[in-house]
Amino acid sequence: MDDNVPGKRESWVGRFGIILAVAGSAVGLGNFLRFPTVAAQNGGGAFMIPYFISFILLGLPVCWVEWAMGRYGGKFSHGSAPGIFDAISGHKPWAKYLGVLGIIGPLGILFYYVYVESWTLAYSIFAVTGKYKTISDPAQIRAFFGNYLGADGQYFNGIGPAYLFFLVTFVINFTVIYRGITKGIEAFCEWAMPLLFVAGAVLMVRVMMLGAPLADHPDWNIKNGLGFLWNPDFSCLGKPAVWLAAAGQLFFTLSVGIGVILTYASYVKPRRDIALSSTTASSMNEFAEVILGGSIVIPAAVCFFGMAGAREQVAGGTFGLGFQTMPLVFNRLPGGEVFGFYWFILLFVAGITSSISLLQPAVSFLEEELGLTRKQSVLSIGVVCFMAAHLVIFKGEVIDEMDLWFNQFGLPLFGLIEVLLFVFVFGVDRGWRELHEGGHIRIPTIFKYVVKYVTPVFLAGILVSWLATDGWRKLAMIKPDGSLLYNDSAIYWALATRGMYLALIAVTCLLVHRAWRRKAAAGAGAKGAGQ
Amino acid sequence: MTTWGWVMMGVSWGVILVLAGFCVWRSATARTDELSAPFDIEAQIDREADGKA
């Protein structure tokens, strides 16, 4: 029997459907670019100690909280945070408004994520067509990247190619979402995720076989490349910033605190497993991050640029590593066109599986709470995203501002709200029962106490530490030296971005208010008709 | 790569491979009608409630 008939709520069909979709949401550009950079900058192998502690005390517990609350909300046909929070709170009037962050948060990230994702598609085409093949100098590849993004240069005539690739990426995302949970997201992730793991494994094996590729630099070899990432600097463990970086990376990589898992879990049938599925999705993400992500970029950079060169590349940040270092690496490899294509397609697929998950909460909200059709919902969200993305395309500096509010600040804030609701409103015992309904594994009881006592304190600690050290300056647009974070007109665009987010939050609050009034009126009407 | 580097890499990879391997194996082999956990949990929560009372 087809479960996805008109009028009936969709659900995941395959055994691995939800697992691959959530793993796909979690595995993104950050696994292959951000993790190795953050690890190398924060103590190398020693970084894994706070990283694993954060995984156990923060990552997994918040995942379980989101899966349990999400599926519970789905039983009442709620697929987005406002409805789910309303259901778990027993219809407390304030709870649904807290859920607004679970809709605007993912959209706020999507505004810039789709554009960054489109760069990977473009570079995969450039790799096979040999567009950057002749470049061997870091300054030239930087100029190539800048020229692609609209700066003057000899490689591209304006921003046209970047805009074209953005349009293609945008259409792919919205086509998948328009097809729905089963035929869109699940069907896409079922082939995309195995492809991603295979491409990652092929690249990892190729990098591991590099040995010492440059005869005149025998110490630029794979062993030292792995050492660059894994040799521990235990003195870093005494620095709070390292613990903060580990917890931040963990939160970022698992896709928790966005509202995406709440939405995906709401489409799990009531008595189907979520305890094992949530743990499987998280562990698949860790495999992609630590084993695949940790074995490609940094070791390859050391093999071709040496330790000092790799240190410079790491200091250049994640975009520099992905779009400047790696093309140069592939240019020096036999068959570099093919491996370059593999690398950027890997990033593109990882990006798409993440970005479609960022869209679904808003689409679910419009469909289920406001009664719009799928077409109307996707079109409405599409128009908003299309307009906001232009801010990023033509004023690239706003990416930092967008990332600040909904990634660095928004994720731990919304995660904390979720955990507090789970502990104090839904109830830990009730939540634990929900998590294990239909479960194929039993999560050790000690984690119930971790969720209740440790995770909220840990999360609050992260948020307060971030605000006290770096966060308040960024929110106030001030650099550590006291000067303004943005120069000239950039400050007006940064302020415009903040205004846009505030407006979106206000409009979504109004829509939530209207949706519940509409439901109340419909309920009263049905009661009246029954009498 | 120092000895400690190999140790950190080996332990990290080992933990993740064991966890991911177990979870994928269990997900692939679990019967969809296998519902053992909730009853254990219910019983445990009831026991805890009795203890408090």
XYZ file of C-alpha atoms in Angstrom:
584
model
C 0.000 0.000 0.000
C 1.277 3.490 -0.789
C 1.641 5.442 2.410
C 1.992 8.721 0.614
C -1.487 9.223 -0.760
C -2.992 12.710 -1.073
C -4.362 14.006 2.215
C -2.210 11.631 4.219
C 1.013 12.835 5.847
C 4.159 11.591 4.150
C 6.633 9.323 5.926
C 10.031 7.754 5.312
C 9.596 4.478 3.464
C 12.949 2.647 3.277
C 14.836 1.094 6.159
C 17.721 3.529 5.678
C 15.684 6.483 4.357
C 15.663 8.638 7.476
C 19.206 7.581 8.467
C 20.671 8.622 5.110
C 18.627 11.828 5.046
C 19.777 12.920 8.529
C 23.363 11.812 7.819
C 23.125 13.751 4.553
C 21.939 16.811 6.421
C 24.875 16.515 8.819
C 27.584 15.659 6.285
C 28.358 18.895 4.493
C 31.203 21.144 3.435
C 32.196 21.470 7.106
C 33.140 17.787 7.375
C 35.764 18.008 4.632
C 36.964 21.597 5.041
C 36.108 22.979 8.483
C 36.980 19.961 10.665
C 40.614 19.482 9.512
C 41.206 23.239 9.741
C 39.771 23.565 13.250
C 41.556 20.410 14.462
C 44.928 21.507 13.067
C 44.544 24.966 14.637
C 43.546 23.607 18.061
C 46.078 21.070 19.206
C 45.934 18.425 16.441
C 45.418 14.966 17.956
C 44.795 16.495 21.403
C 41.754 18.271 19.924
C 40.054 14.881 19.663
C 39.819 14.634 23.480
C 37.436 17.617 23.908
C 35.856 16.651 20.579
C 34.833 13.165 21.769
C 33.797 14.453 25.193
C 31.546 16.982 23.421
C 30.198 14.215 21.197
C 29.145 12.161 24.225
C 27.892 14.952 26.481
C 26.481 17.322 23.913
C 26.188 15.993 20.363
C 24.460 12.664 20.918
C 22.150 13.900 23.729
C 20.893 16.879 21.686
C 20.379 14.562 18.705
C 18.249 12.203 20.803
C 16.279 15.152 22.204
C 15.507 16.424 18.693
C 14.569 13.001 17.340
C 12.254 12.276 20.262
C 10.516 15.661 20.193
C 10.306 15.593 16.399
C 8.603 12.224 16.178
C 6.248 13.144 19.023
C 5.211 16.303 17.140
C 4.733 14.273 13.969
C 2.040 12.215 15.721
C -0.020 15.435 15.766
C 0.869 16.266 12.128
C 3.391 18.938 13.084
C 6.567 18.981 11.006
C 8.173 22.233 12.112
C 9.424 23.614 15.412
C 6.410 25.864 16.272
C 3.948 22.973 16.034
C 6.301 20.481 17.676
C 6.967 22.831 20.625
C 3.218 23.461 20.911
C 2.556 19.710 21.055
C 5.262 18.839 23.587
C 4.292 21.752 25.852
C 0.642 20.698 25.951
C -0.367 23.843 23.983
C 1.282 26.443 26.187
C 0.666 29.713 24.316
C 4.305 30.906 24.343
C 5.979 27.665 23.247
C 5.105 27.874 19.559
C 6.798 31.290 19.208
C 10.115 29.843 20.416
C 9.887 27.502 17.427
C 10.153 30.410 14.993
C 13.950 30.153 15.314
C 13.672 26.589 14.011
C 12.308 27.941 10.724
C 14.270 31.155 10.235
C 17.552 29.602 11.471
C 17.872 27.038 8.666
C 16.656 29.548 6.067
C 19.171 32.110 7.324
C 21.975 29.612 6.757
C 20.548 28.536 3.395
C 20.684 32.104 2.024
C 24.476 31.871 1.749
C 24.962 28.100 1.756
C 23.382 27.591 -1.693
C 25.743 30.126 -3.238
C 28.818 28.508 -1.646
C 27.496 25.122 -2.793
C 27.273 26.430 -6.367
C 31.030 27.200 -6.305
C 31.711 23.476 -5.838
C 29.580 22.618 -8.875
C 31.424 25.254 -10.919
C 34.839 24.014 -9.804
C 33.933 20.418 -10.651
C 33.255 21.569 -14.225
C 36.426 23.701 -14.238
C 38.390 20.617 -13.103
C 37.325 18.383 -15.991
C 37.532 21.160 -18.593
C 41.019 22.178 -17.407
C 39.997 25.789 -16.720
C 42.563 26.199 -13.892
C 44.957 23.526 -15.171
C 47.738 25.971 -16.127
C 47.787 27.704 -12.721
C 50.592 26.640 -10.385
C 51.029 29.695 -8.188
C 49.006 30.357 -4.977
C 48.594 34.059 -5.839
C 47.206 33.177 -9.268
C 44.704 30.652 -7.930
C 43.581 33.262 -5.377
C 43.060 35.700 -8.248
C 41.139 33.007 -10.166
C 38.817 32.475 -7.191
C 38.338 36.225 -6.667
C 37.696 36.753 -10.370
C 35.079 33.986 -10.336
C 33.315 35.786 -7.482
C 33.192 39.052 -9.425
C 36.540 40.780 -8.899
C 38.394 42.097 -11.955
C 40.718 39.604 -13.615
C 41.706 37.696 -16.715
C 39.855 34.423 -16.145
C 36.180 35.424 -16.242
C 34.192 38.300 -17.703
C 32.226 39.423 -14.658
C 30.076 37.456 -12.273
C 27.982 35.787 -15.042
C 29.405 32.238 -14.675
C 29.024 32.331 -10.871
C 25.430 33.498 -11.258
C 24.665 30.757 -13.779
C 26.001 28.030 -11.473
C 24.023 29.560 -8.616
C 20.821 29.320 -10.701
C 21.483 25.661 -11.543
C 22.181 24.799 -7.884
C 19.123 26.722 -6.744
C 16.844 24.885 -9.202
C 18.265 21.464 -8.178
C 17.559 22.212 -4.500
C 14.000 23.333 -5.060
C 13.245 20.476 -7.473
C 14.241 17.923 -4.822
C 12.178 19.709 -2.169
C 9.164 20.045 -4.466
C 9.106 16.276 -4.956
C 8.503 15.810 -1.228
C 9.898 13.627 1.547
C 9.757 10.207 -0.104
C 10.178 10.952 -3.801
C 12.435 13.955 -3.253
C 14.647 13.910 -0.158
C 14.650 10.159 0.524
C 15.118 9.172 -3.125
C 17.920 11.724 -3.563
C 19.793 10.757 -0.384
C 19.529 7.036 -1.172
C 21.884 7.411 -4.124
C 23.727 10.588 -3.125
C 25.023 9.377 0.242
C 26.602 6.117 -1.031
C 28.119 8.160 -3.884
C 29.512 10.634 -1.374
C 31.114 7.910 0.756
C 32.594 6.159 -2.306
C 34.012 9.433 -3.722
C 35.431 10.278 -0.286
C 37.019 6.842 0.063
C 38.558 7.018 -3.446
C 40.108 10.408 -2.671
C 41.327 9.257 0.729
C 43.068 6.210 -0.800
C 44.618 8.398 -3.523
C 45.982 10.859 -0.945
C 47.301 8.033 1.251
C 49.188 6.661 -1.768
C 50.975 9.967 -2.429
C 54.087 8.999 -0.444
C 56.575 11.831 -1.036
C 55.423 13.190 -4.418
C 58.135 15.855 -4.849
C 61.620 14.290 -5.214
C 63.421 17.445 -4.037
C 61.349 17.582 -0.832
C 61.444 14.080 0.705
C 60.075 15.350 4.034
C 56.925 16.640 2.306
C 55.313 13.226 2.627
C 52.072 11.606 3.708
C 53.435 10.553 7.109
C 54.254 14.151 7.992
C 50.918 15.189 6.490
C 49.080 12.940 8.927
C 51.391 14.127 11.686
C 50.448 17.752 10.961
C 46.853 16.899 11.832
C 47.274 14.181 14.459
C 50.451 14.943 16.481
C 48.945 16.090 19.784
C 49.828 19.313 21.548
C 48.512 18.433 25.010
C 49.252 21.929 26.348
C 46.221 23.094 24.297
C 43.896 21.166 26.620
C 44.331 23.885 29.240
C 42.943 26.545 26.900
C 39.176 27.190 27.123
C 39.166 28.323 23.464
C 40.123 24.804 22.355
C 37.210 23.259 24.269
C 34.906 25.888 22.835
C 36.156 25.168 19.308
C 35.623 21.416 19.793
C 32.073 21.858 21.107
C 31.288 24.374 18.352
C 32.582 22.055 15.635
C 30.575 19.159 17.070
C 27.392 21.196 17.170
C 27.961 22.502 13.658
C 28.736 19.111 12.142
C 25.828 17.117 13.592
C 23.187 19.555 12.260
C 21.758 19.924 15.746
C 20.243 23.150 17.034
C 18.862 24.107 13.614
C 15.444 22.479 13.671
C 16.191 20.173 10.740
C 16.248 16.931 12.742
C 12.976 17.930 14.441
C 11.391 18.157 11.004
C 12.912 14.992 9.548
C 12.050 12.948 12.669
C 8.429 14.147 12.505
C 8.032 12.049 9.348
C 9.019 8.804 11.139
C 6.032 6.540 11.779
C 4.983 6.350 15.458
C 6.279 2.902 16.358
C 9.384 2.863 14.169
C 12.858 3.007 15.680
C 14.516 6.363 16.317
C 17.020 5.427 19.064
C 19.243 3.385 16.725
C 18.576 5.542 13.646
C 19.699 8.720 15.425
C 22.891 7.081 16.699
C 23.604 5.560 13.261
C 23.173 8.893 11.466
C 25.486 10.619 13.967
C 28.158 7.925 13.710
C 28.036 8.030 9.882
C 28.648 11.752 10.101
C 31.652 11.168 12.372
C 33.019 8.622 9.893
C 32.758 11.172 7.076
C 34.302 13.910 9.212
C 37.159 12.310 11.146
C 38.162 9.432 8.867
C 37.446 10.826 5.381
C 37.603 14.567 6.089
C 40.743 14.258 8.197
C 42.620 12.261 5.543
C 42.271 14.382 2.420
C 42.900 18.131 2.567
C 45.621 18.561 5.209
C 47.801 15.543 4.309
C 47.579 16.504 0.612
C 48.502 20.132 1.393
C 51.599 19.021 3.363
C 52.693 16.701 0.524
C 52.732 19.565 -1.984
C 53.410 22.678 0.109
C 55.380 21.352 3.110
C 54.617 21.986 6.782
C 55.150 25.749 6.594
C 53.063 26.020 3.419
C 50.264 23.929 4.919
C 50.312 26.138 8.018
C 49.770 29.163 5.767
C 46.939 27.421 3.919
C 45.231 26.466 7.197
C 45.528 30.068 8.399
C 43.763 31.091 5.159
C 40.594 29.377 6.377
C 38.256 26.752 4.990
C 37.389 28.426 1.671
C 41.088 28.939 0.969
C 41.801 25.258 1.594
C 38.907 24.052 -0.523
C 38.990 26.409 -3.475
C 42.633 27.499 -3.622
C 44.829 24.805 -2.059
C 43.080 21.756 -3.473
C 43.007 22.901 -7.148
C 46.778 23.423 -6.942
C 47.195 19.967 -5.400
C 45.187 18.361 -8.214
C 47.148 20.293 -10.847
C 50.284 18.517 -9.646
C 48.734 15.031 -9.573
C 48.688 12.641 -12.544
C 45.011 12.412 -13.541
C 44.359 15.544 -11.499
C 41.361 16.495 -13.659
C 39.523 13.354 -12.590
C 40.440 13.651 -8.907
C 39.616 17.367 -8.956
C 36.219 16.519 -10.371
C 35.749 13.837 -7.672
C 36.676 16.310 -4.926
C 34.311 19.075 -5.999
C 31.443 16.725 -6.830
C 31.919 15.189 -3.380
C 31.577 18.663 -1.851
C 28.604 19.471 -4.111
C 26.685 16.323 -3.152
C 27.523 16.907 0.526
C 26.247 20.463 0.126
C 22.987 19.516 -1.600
C 22.037 16.870 0.982
C 22.543 19.561 3.654
C 20.819 22.445 1.894
C 17.634 20.516 1.087
C 17.351 19.732 4.791
C 17.587 23.455 5.569
C 14.581 24.117 3.325
C 12.234 21.450 4.642
C 11.288 23.049 8.029
C 9.910 26.177 6.310
C 8.085 24.134 3.656
C 6.553 21.872 6.338
C 5.439 24.937 8.302
C 3.629 26.517 5.347
C 2.040 23.234 4.290
C 0.960 21.892 7.650
C 0.287 24.960 9.795
C -0.963 27.410 7.161
C -2.600 24.889 4.840
C -0.716 25.900 1.686
C -0.191 23.345 -1.091
C 3.282 21.951 -1.739
C 3.568 24.113 -4.867
C 2.568 27.298 -3.024
C 4.911 26.537 -0.123
C 7.936 25.786 -2.304
C 7.277 28.840 -4.490
C 6.900 31.177 -1.487
C 10.100 29.940 0.147
C 11.831 29.988 -3.234
C 11.046 33.680 -3.783
C 12.334 34.648 -0.300
C 15.536 32.591 -0.701
C 16.157 33.843 -4.227
C 15.914 37.480 -3.156
C 18.051 37.025 -0.028
C 20.714 35.069 -1.935
C 21.284 38.112 -4.173
C 22.528 39.991 -1.148
C 25.224 37.313 -0.796
C 26.031 37.129 -4.507
C 26.526 40.861 -4.957
C 27.660 41.806 -1.431
C 29.792 38.825 -0.424
C 30.878 40.362 2.896
C 27.408 39.720 4.373
C 28.225 35.970 4.509
C 30.108 36.585 7.767
C 27.126 38.451 9.211
C 24.692 35.689 8.212
C 26.989 32.988 9.562
C 27.357 34.886 12.847
C 23.653 35.064 13.639
C 22.390 31.684 12.589
C 25.436 29.480 12.857
C 27.719 30.741 15.616
C 25.015 32.265 17.817
C 21.792 30.638 16.605
C 22.777 26.966 16.838
C 23.746 26.841 20.539
C 20.861 29.182 21.434
C 18.200 27.072 19.729
C 19.853 23.872 20.990
C 19.645 25.199 24.540
C 15.969 26.098 24.066
C 15.260 22.567 22.804
C 17.034 20.859 25.690
C 15.339 23.082 28.283
C 11.928 22.360 26.761
C 12.699 18.629 26.725
C 13.834 18.599 30.357
C 11.447 21.056 32.027
C 8.351 21.085 29.808
C 8.099 17.737 28.023
C 9.677 15.846 30.925
C 12.780 13.658 30.743
C 10.934 10.428 31.605
C 8.273 11.041 28.990
C 10.923 12.015 26.449
C 13.010 8.936 27.237
C 9.955 6.731 26.737
C 9.278 8.439 23.395
C 12.891 7.938 22.301
C 12.681 4.213 22.989
C 9.255 3.554 21.496
C 9.963 1.031 18.749
C 13.679 1.282 19.491
C 16.117 -1.342 18.239
C 18.646 -0.427 20.902
C 18.417 0.742 24.448
C 20.420 3.823 25.224
C 22.228 3.467 28.603
C 20.174 5.087 31.383
C 23.097 7.254 32.442
C 22.425 9.391 29.352
C 19.002 10.293 30.748
C 20.835 12.055 33.572
C 23.370 13.517 31.151
C 20.493 15.071 29.166
C 18.885 16.342 32.368
C 21.890 17.768 34.204
C 25.001 17.920 32.040
C 23.882 18.899 28.537
C 21.949 22.079 29.486
C 24.837 23.310 31.657
C 27.363 22.446 28.934
C 25.300 24.274 26.303
C 24.718 27.322 28.470
C 28.454 27.338 29.213
C 29.303 27.338 25.501
C 26.905 30.172 24.784
C 28.066 32.325 27.707
C 31.763 31.641 27.002
C 31.308 32.549 23.353
C 29.460 35.749 24.240
C 32.053 36.675 26.877
C 35.114 36.056 24.701
C 34.500 36.646 21.026
C 30.748 36.848 20.546
C 29.903 40.200 22.081
C 32.470 41.925 19.875
C 31.091 40.302 16.738
C 27.516 41.152 17.707
C 28.624 44.743 18.340
C 30.596 44.742 15.035
C 33.881 45.559 16.793
C 37.305 44.047 16.096
C 39.627 43.057 19.011
C 41.645 46.277 18.370
C 38.511 48.394 18.874
C 37.971 49.353 15.217
C 34.778 48.575 13.313
C 34.369 45.051 11.906
C 33.144 46.352 8.538
C 34.481 49.193 6.440
C 32.693 51.842 4.353
C 29.402 50.714 2.834
C 29.806 47.130 4.127
C 28.503 48.221 7.510
C 25.207 49.338 5.945
C 24.836 45.988 4.213
C 25.589 44.192 7.482
C 22.916 46.288 9.198
C 20.524 45.577 6.316
C 21.144 41.844 6.856
C 20.282 42.159 10.538
C 17.155 44.132 9.597
C 16.137 41.442 7.116
C 16.466 38.704 9.741
C 14.496 40.693 12.301
C 11.775 41.298 9.712
C 11.684 37.587 8.837
C 11.372 36.638 12.513
C 8.567 39.175 13.007
C 6.666 38.001 9.918
C 7.031 34.340 10.943
C 5.718 35.156 14.450
C 2.687 36.766 12.814
C 2.188 33.720 10.588
C 2.381 31.427 13.620
C -0.213 33.595 15.396
C -2.463 33.494 12.346
C -2.057 29.734 11.862
C -3.152 28.963 15.427
C -6.053 31.418 15.229
C -7.138 29.709 12.031
C -6.949 26.312 13.707
C -8.864 27.565 16.732
C -11.576 28.974 14.437
C -11.720 25.705 12.475
C -11.975 23.748 15.744
C -14.782 25.985 17.017
C -16.565 25.675 13.652
C -16.372 21.884 13.737
C -17.685 21.840 17.328
C -20.573 24.128 16.340
C -21.452 21.928 13.375
C -21.449 18.849 15.605
C -23.954 20.328 18.058
C 54.154 11.524 12.782
C 55.017 10.894 16.426
C 54.006 7.826 18.432
C 51.364 9.916 20.199
C 50.068 11.043 16.799
C 49.595 7.400 15.748
C 47.926 6.650 19.092
C 45.464 9.563 18.794
C 44.653 8.690 15.196
C 44.296 4.969 15.943
C 42.037 5.505 18.958
C 39.864 8.077 17.138
C 39.467 5.906 14.049
C 38.867 2.820 16.195
C 36.114 4.426 18.264
C 34.323 5.734 15.181
C 34.687 2.545 13.149
C 33.355 0.394 15.995
C 30.411 2.735 16.695
C 29.495 3.273 13.028
C 30.026 -0.402 12.175
C 27.818 -1.592 15.038
C 25.059 0.917 14.259
C 24.971 0.168 10.521
C 25.059 -3.599 11.138
C 22.256 -3.344 13.728
C 20.168 -1.099 11.465
C 20.587 -3.495 8.550
C 19.702 -6.610 10.512
C 17.035 -5.388 12.983
C 13.513 -6.627 12.314
C 11.071 -3.769 11.863
C 8.616 -5.379 14.269
C 11.266 -5.808 16.976
C 9.992 -3.739 19.887
C 11.847 -4.878 22.945
C 13.215 -1.630 24.321
C 10.066 0.301 25.258
C 8.850 -2.328 27.680
C 12.185 -2.415 29.496
C 12.145 1.346 29.715
C 8.546 1.478 30.950
C 9.365 -1.088 33.617
C 12.464 0.779 34.683
C 10.652 4.127 34.908
C 7.885 2.467 36.936
C 10.476 0.925 39.262
C 12.102 4.334 39.743
C 8.713 5.903 40.457
C 7.937 3.178 43.027
C 11.313 3.751 44.623
C 10.593 7.460 44.987
C 7.162 6.797 46.427
